[in-house]
Amino acid sequence: MTKTREEILQERRRLRAAFGELYDDVAELLFRHDPIGINFENNSDEYEPEVGTILPKLRTCQSASDVLQIVHEEFVRWFDPATAGPKERYVELSAEIWQLWQSYRLLSPD
Protein backbone atom coordinates (compact mmCIF):
# COMPACT_ATOMS: atom_id res chain seq x y z
CA MET A 1 0.00 0.00 0.00
CA THR A 2 1.46 3.34 -1.07
CA LYS A 3 1.37 6.18 1.42
CA THR A 4 0.21 9.65 0.48
CA ARG A 5 2.58 12.58 0.81
CA GLU A 6 0.61 13.79 3.84
CA GLU A 7 0.89 10.36 5.51
CA ILE A 8 4.64 10.37 4.91
CA LEU A 9 5.01 13.88 6.35
CA GLN A 10 2.85 12.94 9.33
CA GLU A 11 5.06 9.92 10.02
CA ARG A 12 8.18 12.09 9.86
CA ARG A 13 6.62 14.54 12.34
CA ARG A 14 5.80 11.64 14.66
CA LEU A 15 9.36 10.32 14.50
CA ARG A 16 10.80 13.79 15.08
CA ALA A 17 8.58 14.15 18.15
CA ALA A 18 9.59 10.71 19.42
CA PHE A 19 13.34 11.06 18.85
CA GLY A 20 13.81 14.81 19.14
CA GLU A 21 17.17 16.14 18.02
CA LEU A 22 18.42 12.65 17.27
CA TYR A 23 16.23 12.57 14.16
CA ASP A 24 17.80 15.73 12.74
CA ASP A 25 21.30 14.76 13.87
CA VAL A 26 21.14 11.39 12.10
CA ALA A 27 19.66 13.02 8.99
CA GLU A 28 22.55 15.50 9.00
CA LEU A 29 25.09 12.69 9.36
CA LEU A 30 23.62 10.77 6.45
CA PHE A 31 23.60 13.93 4.33
CA ARG A 32 27.20 14.78 5.27
CA HIS A 33 28.53 11.25 4.69
CA ASP A 34 26.33 10.92 1.60
CA PRO A 35 26.89 7.19 1.11
CA ILE A 36 25.04 7.00 -2.21
CA GLY A 37 25.97 10.39 -3.65
CA ILE A 38 22.71 12.34 -3.52
CA ASN A 39 23.93 15.42 -1.60
CA PHE A 40 23.45 18.33 -3.97
CA GLU A 41 23.90 20.94 -1.21
CA ASN A 42 20.25 22.08 -1.34
CA ASN A 43 18.38 18.84 -0.59
CA SER A 44 19.22 18.28 3.08
CA ASP A 45 16.02 16.27 3.67
CA GLU A 46 16.94 13.67 1.05
CA TYR A 47 17.91 11.02 3.59
CA GLU A 48 14.90 11.46 5.90
CA PRO A 49 13.13 8.30 4.66
CA GLU A 50 16.16 6.24 5.68
CA VAL A 51 16.34 7.99 9.05
CA GLY A 52 12.74 6.99 9.60
CA THR A 53 13.52 3.31 9.21
CA ILE A 54 16.92 3.34 10.95
CA LEU A 55 15.96 5.12 14.19
CA PRO A 56 13.33 2.67 15.45
CA LYS A 57 15.77 -0.20 14.95
CA LEU A 58 18.52 1.39 17.05
CA ARG A 59 16.82 0.10 20.20
CA THR A 60 18.05 -3.39 19.29
CA CYS A 61 21.69 -2.32 18.87
CA GLN A 62 24.39 -3.28 21.33
CA SER A 63 27.35 -1.91 19.35
CA ALA A 64 28.47 0.16 16.39
CA SER A 65 28.68 -3.10 14.48
CA ASP A 66 24.96 -3.65 15.06
CA VAL A 67 24.28 -0.13 13.78
CA LEU A 68 26.41 -0.87 10.72
CA GLN A 69 24.32 -3.94 9.97
CA ILE A 70 21.06 -1.98 10.24
CA VAL A 71 22.24 1.04 8.26
CA HIS A 72 23.59 -1.06 5.43
CA GLU A 73 20.48 -3.25 5.32
CA GLU A 74 18.26 -0.19 5.15
CA PHE A 75 20.23 1.34 2.29
CA VAL A 76 20.09 -1.94 0.40
CA ARG A 77 16.34 -2.08 1.05
CA TRP A 78 15.69 1.54 0.02
CA PHE A 79 17.88 1.39 -3.08
CA ASP A 80 19.54 -1.84 -4.19
CA PRO A 81 22.79 -3.66 -3.38
CA ALA A 82 24.75 -2.01 -6.20
CA THR A 83 23.65 1.52 -5.30
CA ALA A 84 24.08 0.96 -1.57
CA GLY A 85 27.55 -0.44 -2.11
CA PRO A 86 29.65 -2.42 0.33
CA LYS A 87 29.06 -2.42 4.06
CA GLU A 88 32.53 -0.90 4.55
CA ARG A 89 31.22 2.35 3.06
CA TYR A 90 29.06 2.78 6.18
CA VAL A 91 31.58 2.06 8.94
CA GLU A 92 32.42 5.64 9.93
CA LEU A 93 28.81 6.80 9.52
CA SER A 94 27.54 3.94 11.69
CA ALA A 95 30.13 4.65 14.39
CA GLU A 96 28.94 8.26 14.53
CA ILE A 97 25.29 7.17 14.68
CA TRP A 98 26.23 4.80 17.52
CA GLN A 99 27.80 7.69 19.44
CA LEU A 100 24.69 9.83 18.93
CA TRP A 101 22.52 6.91 20.03
CA GLN A 102 24.56 6.43 23.21
CA SER A 103 24.20 10.11 24.08
CA TYR A 104 20.48 10.02 23.33
CA ARG A 105 19.98 6.96 25.56
CA LEU A 106 21.77 8.68 28.45
CA LEU A 107 19.46 11.67 28.14
CA SER A 108 16.29 9.72 27.35
CA PRO A 109 16.34 6.33 29.07
CA ASP A 110 13.51 3.97 28.08
mmCIF file with all atom_site columns, C-alpha atoms in Angstrom:
data_model
loop_
_atom_site.group_PDB
_atom_site.id
_atom_site.type_symbol
_atom_site.label_atom_id
_atom_site.label_alt_id
_atom_site.label_comp_id
_atom_site.label_asym_id
_atom_site.label_entity_id
_atom_site.label_seq_id
_atom_site.pdbx_PDB_ins_code
_atom_site.Cartn_x
_atom_site.Cartn_y
_atom_site.Cartn_z
_atom_site.occupancy
_atom_site.B_iso_or_equiv
_atom_site.pdbx_formal_charge
_atom_site.auth_seq_id
_atom_site.auth_comp_id
_atom_site.auth_asym_id
_atom_site.auth_atom_id
_atom_site.pdbx_PDB_model_num
ATOM 1   C CA . MET A 1 1   ? 0.000  0.000  0.000  1.00 0.00 ? 1   MET A CA 1
ATOM 2   C CA . THR A 1 2   ? 1.464  3.335  -1.071 1.00 0.00 ? 2   THR A CA 1
ATOM 3   C CA . LYS A 1 3   ? 1.369  6.181  1.423  1.00 0.00 ? 3   LYS A CA 1
ATOM 4   C CA . THR A 1 4   ? 0.209  9.648  0.483  1.00 0.00 ? 4   THR A CA 1
ATOM 5   C CA . ARG A 1 5   ? 2.581  12.581 0.812  1.00 0.00 ? 5   ARG A CA 1
ATOM 6   C CA . GLU A 1 6   ? 0.613  13.789 3.838  1.00 0.00 ? 6   GLU A CA 1
ATOM 7   C CA . GLU A 1 7   ? 0.889  10.364 5.511  1.00 0.00 ? 7   GLU A CA 1
ATOM 8   C CA . ILE A 1 8   ? 4.637  10.373 4.908  1.00 0.00 ? 8   ILE A CA 1
ATOM 9   C CA . LEU A 1 9   ? 5.007  13.877 6.352  1.00 0.00 ? 9   LEU A CA 1
ATOM 10  C CA . GLN A 1 10  ? 2.849  12.943 9.331  1.00 0.00 ? 10  GLN A CA 1
ATOM 11  C CA . GLU A 1 11  ? 5.058  9.917  10.015 1.00 0.00 ? 11  GLU A CA 1
ATOM 12  C CA . ARG A 1 12  ? 8.181  12.092 9.859  1.00 0.00 ? 12  ARG A CA 1
ATOM 13  C CA . ARG A 1 13  ? 6.620  14.545 12.338 1.00 0.00 ? 13  ARG A CA 1
ATOM 14  C CA . ARG A 1 14  ? 5.795  11.637 14.656 1.00 0.00 ? 14  ARG A CA 1
ATOM 15  C CA . LEU A 1 15  ? 9.359  10.316 14.498 1.00 0.00 ? 15  LEU A CA 1
ATOM 16  C CA . ARG A 1 16  ? 10.799 13.793 15.084 1.00 0.00 ? 16  ARG A CA 1
ATOM 17  C CA . ALA A 1 17  ? 8.584  14.151 18.146 1.00 0.00 ? 17  ALA A CA 1
ATOM 18  C CA . ALA A 1 18  ? 9.595  10.713 19.424 1.00 0.00 ? 18  ALA A CA 1
ATOM 19  C CA . PHE A 1 19  ? 13.336 11.055 18.848 1.00 0.00 ? 19  PHE A CA 1
ATOM 20  C CA . GLY A 1 20  ? 13.814 14.812 19.143 1.00 0.00 ? 20  GLY A CA 1
ATOM 21  C CA . GLU A 1 21  ? 17.170 16.144 18.022 1.00 0.00 ? 21  GLU A CA 1
ATOM 22  C CA . LEU A 1 22  ? 18.424 12.647 17.270 1.00 0.00 ? 22  LEU A CA 1
ATOM 23  C CA . TYR A 1 23  ? 16.226 12.573 14.158 1.00 0.00 ? 23  TYR A CA 1
ATOM 24  C CA . ASP A 1 24  ? 17.804 15.733 12.740 1.00 0.00 ? 24  ASP A CA 1
ATOM 25  C CA . ASP A 1 25  ? 21.304 14.756 13.874 1.00 0.00 ? 25  ASP A CA 1
ATOM 26  C CA . VAL A 1 26  ? 21.140 11.390 12.099 1.00 0.00 ? 26  VAL A CA 1
ATOM 27  C CA . ALA A 1 27  ? 19.658 13.021 8.986  1.00 0.00 ? 27  ALA A CA 1
ATOM 28  C CA . GLU A 1 28  ? 22.545 15.504 9.002  1.00 0.00 ? 28  GLU A CA 1
ATOM 29  C CA . LEU A 1 29  ? 25.094 12.690 9.361  1.00 0.00 ? 29  LEU A CA 1
ATOM 30  C CA . LEU A 1 30  ? 23.620 10.773 6.452  1.00 0.00 ? 30  LEU A CA 1
ATOM 31  C CA . PHE A 1 31  ? 23.603 13.927 4.327  1.00 0.00 ? 31  PHE A CA 1
ATOM 32  C CA . ARG A 1 32  ? 27.195 14.781 5.268  1.00 0.00 ? 32  ARG A CA 1
ATOM 33  C CA . HIS A 1 33  ? 28.532 11.252 4.693  1.00 0.00 ? 33  HIS A CA 1
ATOM 34  C CA . ASP A 1 34  ? 26.331 10.923 1.602  1.00 0.00 ? 34  ASP A CA 1
ATOM 35  C CA . PRO A 1 35  ? 26.889 7.187  1.106  1.00 0.00 ? 35  PRO A CA 1
ATOM 36  C CA . ILE A 1 36  ? 25.039 7.004  -2.208 1.00 0.00 ? 36  ILE A CA 1
ATOM 37  C CA . GLY A 1 37  ? 25.973 10.392 -3.649 1.00 0.00 ? 37  GLY A CA 1
ATOM 38  C CA . ILE A 1 38  ? 22.709 12.340 -3.523 1.00 0.00 ? 38  ILE A CA 1
ATOM 39  C CA . ASN A 1 39  ? 23.927 15.421 -1.599 1.00 0.00 ? 39  ASN A CA 1
ATOM 40  C CA . PHE A 1 40  ? 23.453 18.330 -3.971 1.00 0.00 ? 40  PHE A CA 1
ATOM 41  C CA . GLU A 1 41  ? 23.901 20.941 -1.207 1.00 0.00 ? 41  GLU A CA 1
ATOM 42  C CA . ASN A 1 42  ? 20.247 22.082 -1.338 1.00 0.00 ? 42  ASN A CA 1
ATOM 43  C CA . ASN A 1 43  ? 18.382 18.837 -0.590 1.00 0.00 ? 43  ASN A CA 1
ATOM 44  C CA . SER A 1 44  ? 19.221 18.280 3.075  1.00 0.00 ? 44  SER A CA 1
ATOM 45  C CA . ASP A 1 45  ? 16.018 16.273 3.670  1.00 0.00 ? 45  ASP A CA 1
ATOM 46  C CA . GLU A 1 46  ? 16.942 13.670 1.052  1.00 0.00 ? 46  GLU A CA 1
ATOM 47  C CA . TYR A 1 47  ? 17.909 11.018 3.595  1.00 0.00 ? 47  TYR A CA 1
ATOM 48  C CA . GLU A 1 48  ? 14.903 11.457 5.900  1.00 0.00 ? 48  GLU A CA 1
ATOM 49  C CA . PRO A 1 49  ? 13.131 8.295  4.657  1.00 0.00 ? 49  PRO A CA 1
ATOM 50  C CA . GLU A 1 50  ? 16.158 6.238  5.677  1.00 0.00 ? 50  GLU A CA 1
ATOM 51  C CA . VAL A 1 51  ? 16.343 7.993  9.047  1.00 0.00 ? 51  VAL A CA 1
ATOM 52  C CA . GLY A 1 52  ? 12.741 6.994  9.603  1.00 0.00 ? 52  GLY A CA 1
ATOM 53  C CA . THR A 1 53  ? 13.524 3.309  9.209  1.00 0.00 ? 53  THR A CA 1
ATOM 54  C CA . ILE A 1 54  ? 16.916 3.341  10.949 1.00 0.00 ? 54  ILE A CA 1
ATOM 55  C CA . LEU A 1 55  ? 15.965 5.116  14.193 1.00 0.00 ? 55  LEU A CA 1
ATOM 56  C CA . PRO A 1 56  ? 13.329 2.674  15.448 1.00 0.00 ? 56  PRO A CA 1
ATOM 57  C CA . LYS A 1 57  ? 15.773 -0.197 14.954 1.00 0.00 ? 57  LYS A CA 1
ATOM 58  C CA . LEU A 1 58  ? 18.525 1.386  17.050 1.00 0.00 ? 58  LEU A CA 1
ATOM 59  C CA . ARG A 1 59  ? 16.824 0.096  20.203 1.00 0.00 ? 59  ARG A CA 1
ATOM 60  C CA . THR A 1 60  ? 18.046 -3.394 19.289 1.00 0.00 ? 60  THR A CA 1
ATOM 61  C CA . CYS A 1 61  ? 21.686 -2.319 18.873 1.00 0.00 ? 61  CYS A CA 1
ATOM 62  C CA . GLN A 1 62  ? 24.387 -3.279 21.335 1.00 0.00 ? 62  GLN A CA 1
ATOM 63  C CA . SER A 1 63  ? 27.352 -1.908 19.353 1.00 0.00 ? 63  SER A CA 1
ATOM 64  C CA . ALA A 1 64  ? 28.470 0.165  16.388 1.00 0.00 ? 64  ALA A CA 1
ATOM 65  C CA . SER A 1 65  ? 28.678 -3.102 14.484 1.00 0.00 ? 65  SER A CA 1
ATOM 66  C CA . ASP A 1 66  ? 24.955 -3.650 15.056 1.00 0.00 ? 66  ASP A CA 1
ATOM 67  C CA . VAL A 1 67  ? 24.275 -0.133 13.781 1.00 0.00 ? 67  VAL A CA 1
ATOM 68  C CA . LEU A 1 68  ? 26.406 -0.867 10.724 1.00 0.00 ? 68  LEU A CA 1
ATOM 69  C CA . GLN A 1 69  ? 24.317 -3.939 9.967  1.00 0.00 ? 69  GLN A CA 1
ATOM 70  C CA . ILE A 1 70  ? 21.060 -1.978 10.242 1.00 0.00 ? 70  ILE A CA 1
ATOM 71  C CA . VAL A 1 71  ? 22.239 1.045  8.262  1.00 0.00 ? 71  VAL A CA 1
ATOM 72  C CA . HIS A 1 72  ? 23.595 -1.057 5.428  1.00 0.00 ? 72  HIS A CA 1
ATOM 73  C CA . GLU A 1 73  ? 20.478 -3.253 5.318  1.00 0.00 ? 73  GLU A CA 1
ATOM 74  C CA . GLU A 1 74  ? 18.258 -0.185 5.149  1.00 0.00 ? 74  GLU A CA 1
ATOM 75  C CA . PHE A 1 75  ? 20.229 1.344  2.291  1.00 0.00 ? 75  PHE A CA 1
ATOM 76  C CA . VAL A 1 76  ? 20.093 -1.939 0.397  1.00 0.00 ? 76  VAL A CA 1
ATOM 77  C CA . ARG A 1 77  ? 16.341 -2.077 1.045  1.00 0.00 ? 77  ARG A CA 1
ATOM 78  C CA . TRP A 1 78  ? 15.693 1.535  0.019  1.00 0.00 ? 78  TRP A CA 1
ATOM 79  C CA . PHE A 1 79  ? 17.884 1.394  -3.076 1.00 0.00 ? 79  PHE A CA 1
ATOM 80  C CA . ASP A 1 80  ? 19.543 -1.843 -4.187 1.00 0.00 ? 80  ASP A CA 1
ATOM 81  C CA . PRO A 1 81  ? 22.794 -3.655 -3.378 1.00 0.00 ? 81  PRO A CA 1
ATOM 82  C CA . ALA A 1 82  ? 24.746 -2.011 -6.200 1.00 0.00 ? 82  ALA A CA 1
ATOM 83  C CA . THR A 1 83  ? 23.648 1.523  -5.303 1.00 0.00 ? 83  THR A CA 1
ATOM 84  C CA . ALA A 1 84  ? 24.080 0.956  -1.570 1.00 0.00 ? 84  ALA A CA 1
ATOM 85  C CA . GLY A 1 85  ? 27.549 -0.436 -2.105 1.00 0.00 ? 85  GLY A CA 1
ATOM 86  C CA . PRO A 1 86  ? 29.649 -2.417 0.333  1.00 0.00 ? 86  PRO A CA 1
ATOM 87  C CA . LYS A 1 87  ? 29.058 -2.417 4.060  1.00 0.00 ? 87  LYS A CA 1
ATOM 88  C CA . GLU A 1 88  ? 32.525 -0.899 4.551  1.00 0.00 ? 88  GLU A CA 1
ATOM 89  C CA . ARG A 1 89  ? 31.224 2.353  3.064  1.00 0.00 ? 89  ARG A CA 1
ATOM 90  C CA . TYR A 1 90  ? 29.055 2.782  6.182  1.00 0.00 ? 90  TYR A CA 1
ATOM 91  C CA . VAL A 1 91  ? 31.579 2.056  8.942  1.00 0.00 ? 91  VAL A CA 1
ATOM 92  C CA . GLU A 1 92  ? 32.422 5.641  9.933  1.00 0.00 ? 92  GLU A CA 1
ATOM 93  C CA . LEU A 1 93  ? 28.815 6.801  9.523  1.00 0.00 ? 93  LEU A CA 1
ATOM 94  C CA . SER A 1 94  ? 27.544 3.945  11.689 1.00 0.00 ? 94  SER A CA 1
ATOM 95  C CA . ALA A 1 95  ? 30.131 4.652  14.392 1.00 0.00 ? 95  ALA A CA 1
ATOM 96  C CA . GLU A 1 96  ? 28.939 8.256  14.526 1.00 0.00 ? 96  GLU A CA 1
ATOM 97  C CA . ILE A 1 97  ? 25.293 7.168  14.678 1.00 0.00 ? 97  ILE A CA 1
ATOM 98  C CA . TRP A 1 98  ? 26.229 4.796  17.519 1.00 0.00 ? 98  TRP A CA 1
ATOM 99  C CA . GLN A 1 99  ? 27.801 7.695  19.440 1.00 0.00 ? 99  GLN A CA 1
ATOM 100 C CA . LEU A 1 100 ? 24.693 9.829  18.929 1.00 0.00 ? 100 LEU A CA 1
ATOM 101 C CA . TRP A 1 101 ? 22.516 6.915  20.031 1.00 0.00 ? 101 TRP A CA 1
ATOM 102 C CA . GLN A 1 102 ? 24.565 6.427  23.205 1.00 0.00 ? 102 GLN A CA 1
ATOM 103 C CA . SER A 1 103 ? 24.196 10.113 24.083 1.00 0.00 ? 103 SER A CA 1
ATOM 104 C CA . TYR A 1 104 ? 20.478 10.015 23.327 1.00 0.00 ? 104 TYR A CA 1
ATOM 105 C CA . ARG A 1 105 ? 19.980 6.957  25.564 1.00 0.00 ? 105 ARG A CA 1
ATOM 106 C CA . LEU A 1 106 ? 21.769 8.679  28.446 1.00 0.00 ? 106 LEU A CA 1
ATOM 107 C CA . LEU A 1 107 ? 19.455 11.670 28.143 1.00 0.00 ? 107 LEU A CA 1
ATOM 108 C CA . SER A 1 108 ? 16.288 9.717  27.347 1.00 0.00 ? 108 SER A CA 1
ATOM 109 C CA . PRO A 1 109 ? 16.342 6.331  29.067 1.00 0.00 ? 109 PRO A CA 1
ATOM 110 C CA . ASP A 1 110 ? 13.509 3.974  28.082 1.00 0.00 ? 110 ASP A CA 1
#
